[in-house]
């Protein structure tokens, strides 16, 4: 039985070298695409804020965060070579788990502390500035 | 496991394992390093959360809009993004086993990283000199902790880069060195990812009215 299955394992094995680096195939095209996208996604929010194009904070915040999110995905795909298959899917699993923890940490902290602040701080910023 | 597969396939078909398509992880270093990066990501998430909570508590001191200078940050962001792509070029040369051009790109990457750190330290020194040091307000404490931790990571990355260049210089592009270079590649690009969060969340959103 082992004789029959040997070729299958042989095919698998020769795709890897000792360093384990063979699994990643970086290409010039991939890096340049990532760089161009990242540059555009960086330039837009900087231009929006520095030119003062936004009068209201709310939509600007949302847009900046959206562009940052897209740029992070661009970095992950083109620079960090993330895909669902690398390392047998364990990379992606760890990433998804981390994203869940990050979202809970960030949104949970900001949400809870915002309510604590509004419930427990009788002072406004104006009061704090005018204190003796 | 194999018995099941054999029983299911017809005799004329070649034997197949159902795990055939899966690539067994032969060297776990890159996966392990990825797990380290993810835990580092959680460290930064906590610092971002702290900044998100404290970032508007000025204690009567200077606000983000008053002390943060966007042109400097724009230059810093450019430097870090350029260093990411030059490290990518170094990886491409490494794949072709071309040592000299790879070392050249690594040098450029290191210099860009050093420029980033230099500008950041200048900014910090300026803030402290105008009395906006980390002890001034909760905003500045969380700001210095978050941005400083990122800067510390970049500094470590530069030291690591120099170490690897010495190692490649002495032993050449052996598999072990290629593996280390790929780990540093992930580390370096990861720091750029964190910086995307920093310039968006801290600088751009902080300067907005």
XYZ file of C-alpha atoms in Angstrom:
341
model
C 0.000 0.000 0.000
C 2.746 2.398 0.871
C 4.272 1.844 -2.572
C 1.113 3.105 -4.226
C 0.890 6.233 -2.153
C 4.552 7.159 -2.360
C 4.326 9.259 -5.569
C 1.657 11.484 -4.061
C 3.859 12.402 -1.140
C 6.838 12.802 -3.436
C 4.961 15.371 -5.516
C 4.052 17.296 -2.417
C 7.494 17.297 -0.932
C 9.503 18.715 -3.812
C 7.530 21.932 -3.870
C 9.119 23.008 -0.596
C 12.717 23.805 0.091
C 14.309 23.657 3.497
C 13.626 27.245 4.351
C 9.873 26.951 3.918
C 10.082 30.105 1.823
C 9.061 28.354 -1.392
C 5.418 28.576 -0.416
C 5.493 32.358 -0.968
C 5.714 33.554 -4.560
C 6.292 37.275 -4.523
C 6.064 39.011 -7.872
C 7.077 42.474 -9.034
C 3.600 43.015 -10.410
C 2.045 42.181 -7.033
C 4.324 44.581 -5.140
C 3.812 47.402 -7.630
C 0.025 46.944 -7.587
C 0.054 47.013 -3.790
C 2.312 50.060 -3.714
C 0.174 52.007 -6.187
C -3.041 51.196 -4.331
C -1.468 52.020 -0.948
C -0.129 55.335 -2.255
C -3.549 56.325 -3.586
C -5.319 55.223 -0.417
C -2.823 57.262 1.635
C -2.965 60.359 -0.543
C -6.765 60.677 -0.518
C -7.281 61.006 3.267
C -4.209 63.246 3.693
C -5.449 65.522 0.920
C -8.970 65.602 2.383
C -7.752 66.626 5.829
C -4.918 68.962 4.832
C -6.975 70.857 2.264
C -9.788 71.256 4.763
C -12.294 69.828 2.328
C -14.439 68.538 5.154
C -16.609 70.824 7.222
C -18.168 68.082 9.308
C -16.182 65.633 11.423
C -18.551 62.678 11.278
C -18.404 61.794 7.568
C -14.669 62.578 7.436
C -13.952 60.165 10.320
C -15.984 57.452 8.633
C -14.253 57.986 5.292
C -10.753 58.004 6.842
C -11.466 54.778 8.719
C -12.936 53.179 5.588
C -9.887 54.083 3.477
C -7.566 52.864 6.259
C -9.459 49.564 6.363
C -9.138 49.131 2.606
C -5.446 50.000 2.727
C -4.837 47.444 5.491
C -6.450 44.783 3.307
C -4.274 45.891 0.364
C -1.150 45.557 2.537
C -2.258 42.142 3.789
C -2.871 40.778 0.283
C -0.026 42.319 -1.728
C 2.758 42.771 0.846
C 2.070 40.085 3.458
C 0.852 37.600 0.814
C -2.188 36.619 2.818
C -4.520 34.086 1.284
C -6.748 31.323 2.550
C -4.319 28.571 1.539
C -0.956 29.610 2.991
C 0.249 27.362 5.817
C -2.783 25.141 5.294
C -5.188 27.923 6.239
C -3.739 28.482 9.723
C -2.507 31.963 8.832
C -6.008 33.018 7.895
C -7.527 31.351 10.962
C -5.140 33.210 13.275
C -5.828 36.449 11.411
C -9.596 36.097 11.675
C -9.315 35.299 15.390
C -7.088 38.348 15.893
C -9.477 40.606 13.990
C -12.345 39.429 16.206
C -10.301 40.216 19.343
C -9.191 43.590 17.975
C -12.753 44.608 17.110
C -14.001 43.562 20.561
C -11.143 45.396 22.300
C -11.494 48.617 20.326
C -15.250 48.941 19.994
C -15.876 47.603 23.513
C -13.396 49.973 25.179
C -14.529 53.062 23.316
C -18.226 52.270 23.719
C -18.071 51.512 27.443
C -15.694 54.338 28.343
C -17.766 56.821 26.360
C -20.807 55.973 28.479
C -18.775 55.998 31.687
C -17.474 59.436 30.824
C -20.871 60.876 30.070
C -22.317 59.360 33.238
C -19.546 60.224 35.656
C -17.921 63.447 34.545
C -19.966 66.426 35.635
C -17.411 68.826 34.146
C -17.304 69.932 30.575
C -14.016 70.870 28.924
C -14.893 74.500 29.492
C -15.094 73.948 33.249
C -11.763 72.154 33.254
C -10.080 75.073 31.512
C -11.581 77.653 33.834
C -10.761 75.891 37.096
C -8.593 77.944 39.502
C -7.871 6.739 7.128
C -6.226 5.242 4.053
C -8.422 2.169 4.318
C -11.514 4.312 3.969
C -10.190 6.008 0.859
C -9.323 2.720 -0.757
C -12.731 1.291 -0.001
C -14.441 4.261 -1.590
C -12.457 4.474 -4.836
C -13.129 2.010 -7.639
C -10.281 -0.409 -8.407
C -9.448 1.194 -11.763
C -8.761 4.659 -10.288
C -5.373 5.468 -8.803
C -5.210 5.455 -5.037
C -5.951 8.815 -3.482
C -5.834 10.151 -0.001
C -8.445 12.681 0.859
C -5.673 14.894 2.250
C -4.003 14.961 -1.156
C -4.508 18.679 -1.792
C -3.264 19.806 1.608
C 0.310 20.910 1.874
C 1.879 19.724 5.036
C 3.683 22.501 6.874
C 7.287 21.361 6.844
C 8.801 24.315 8.577
C 6.623 26.039 11.095
C 8.797 29.121 11.517
C 6.791 31.370 9.217
C 3.514 30.274 10.797
C 4.966 30.755 14.269
C 6.203 34.195 13.342
C 2.783 35.034 11.958
C 1.276 34.044 15.315
C 3.762 36.364 17.047
C 2.696 39.193 14.722
C -0.941 38.536 15.567
C -0.174 38.751 19.302
C 1.742 41.963 18.610
C -1.362 43.158 16.802
C -3.289 42.664 20.062
C -0.730 44.796 21.913
C -1.313 47.583 19.421
C -5.084 47.063 19.630
C -4.901 47.739 23.383
C -2.827 50.874 22.813
C -5.238 52.044 20.109
C -8.140 51.417 22.505
C -6.358 53.419 25.218
C -5.828 56.258 22.754
C -9.431 56.000 21.575
C -10.612 56.374 25.165
C -8.133 59.036 26.324
C -7.369 60.827 23.054
C -9.708 63.751 23.734
C -8.807 64.260 27.401
C -6.581 67.320 27.086
C -6.660 68.364 30.771
C -6.629 71.958 29.619
C -3.417 71.313 27.683
C -2.763 71.425 23.963
C -5.132 69.582 21.657
C -4.174 67.202 18.895
C -5.018 69.815 16.277
C -2.645 72.287 17.965
C 0.441 70.106 18.326
C 0.333 67.514 15.529
C 1.912 68.575 12.245
C 0.464 66.780 9.251
C 3.206 67.627 6.705
C 5.769 65.826 8.891
C 3.448 62.853 9.177
C 2.889 62.829 5.419
C 6.654 62.633 4.853
C 6.960 59.896 7.504
C 4.159 57.902 5.915
C 5.839 58.202 2.519
C 9.170 57.034 3.954
C 7.599 53.969 5.563
C 5.566 53.059 2.474
C 8.670 53.414 0.290
C 10.648 51.235 2.704
C 7.917 48.590 2.389
C 8.215 48.463 -1.391
C 12.040 48.474 -1.299
C 11.943 45.521 1.087
C 9.639 43.874 -1.447
C 12.280 44.465 -4.132
C 14.870 42.890 -1.827
C 12.652 39.801 -1.462
C 12.326 39.584 -5.264
C 16.131 39.680 -5.602
C 16.417 37.080 -2.841
C 14.131 34.749 -4.779
C 16.506 35.071 -7.745
C 19.500 34.430 -5.433
C 21.053 37.756 -6.457
C 22.929 38.780 -3.376
C 24.424 42.175 -4.262
C 21.197 43.859 -5.467
C 19.351 42.358 -2.517
C 21.832 43.888 -0.093
C 21.491 47.218 -1.901
C 17.699 47.189 -1.508
C 18.041 46.169 2.143
C 20.367 49.135 2.687
C 17.829 51.477 1.090
C 15.116 49.983 3.293
C 17.223 50.491 6.405
C 17.999 54.095 5.476
C 14.316 54.866 4.847
C 13.465 53.279 8.203
C 16.186 55.336 9.883
C 14.785 58.471 8.253
C 11.369 57.609 9.636
C 12.748 57.157 13.146
C 14.784 60.347 12.859
C 11.753 62.429 11.899
C 9.656 60.832 14.631
C 12.291 61.540 17.282
C 12.519 65.147 16.054
C 8.754 65.442 16.408
C 8.861 63.967 19.927
C 11.702 66.288 20.954
C 9.757 69.262 19.607
C 6.620 68.247 21.527
C 8.530 67.798 24.783
C 10.346 71.099 24.303
C 7.073 73.045 24.002
C 5.783 71.436 27.201
C 3.618 68.846 25.474
C 5.454 65.840 26.900
C 3.815 62.555 27.876
C 3.131 63.786 31.425
C 1.053 66.784 30.281
C -2.300 65.115 29.665
C -3.990 61.752 29.110
C -4.091 62.526 25.398
C -0.332 63.038 25.246
C 0.383 60.003 27.468
C -1.593 57.688 25.211
C -0.202 59.383 22.095
C 3.427 58.915 23.151
C 2.775 55.324 24.245
C 1.110 54.312 20.979
C 3.387 56.128 18.536
C 6.462 55.408 20.664
C 5.731 51.673 20.750
C 5.449 51.659 16.976
C 8.706 53.582 16.698
C 10.380 51.114 19.046
C 9.246 48.275 16.780
C 10.691 50.014 13.728
C 13.965 50.551 15.616
C 14.087 46.836 16.459
C 13.350 46.091 12.806
C 16.324 48.200 11.712
C 18.636 46.452 14.198
C 17.329 43.105 12.937
C 17.882 44.244 9.340
C 21.510 45.148 10.033
C 22.034 41.833 11.825
C 20.642 39.924 8.846
C 22.783 41.883 6.386
C 25.877 40.894 8.389
C 24.694 37.268 8.437
C 24.040 37.219 4.684
C 27.415 38.858 4.155
C 29.154 36.115 6.110
C 27.170 32.999 5.173
C 25.455 33.965 1.928
C 21.876 33.265 0.936
C 21.560 29.931 2.724
C 18.013 28.607 3.395
C 18.194 29.680 7.041
C 18.997 33.252 6.050
C 16.201 33.263 3.469
C 13.794 32.145 6.166
C 14.975 34.949 8.469
C 14.644 37.483 5.675
C 11.056 36.350 5.061
C 10.292 36.727 8.784
C 11.697 40.245 8.769
C 9.703 40.938 5.598
C 6.500 40.046 7.423
C 7.586 42.121 10.440
C 8.399 45.150 8.298
C 5.162 45.048 6.282
C 3.220 44.474 9.501
C 4.682 47.679 10.952
C 3.476 49.527 7.870
C 0.002 48.095 8.458
C 0.076 49.385 12.044
C 1.276 52.768 10.802
C -1.787 52.970 8.510
C -3.873 52.743 11.683
C -1.691 55.308 13.469
C -1.762 58.022 10.816
C -5.483 57.528 10.178
C -6.734 57.164 13.737
C -4.292 59.379 15.623
C -3.062 62.038 13.232
C -5.755 62.568 10.591
C -8.749 62.074 12.868
C -7.032 63.962 15.679
C -6.436 67.040 13.542
C -10.016 67.168 12.277
C -12.020 69.888 14.042
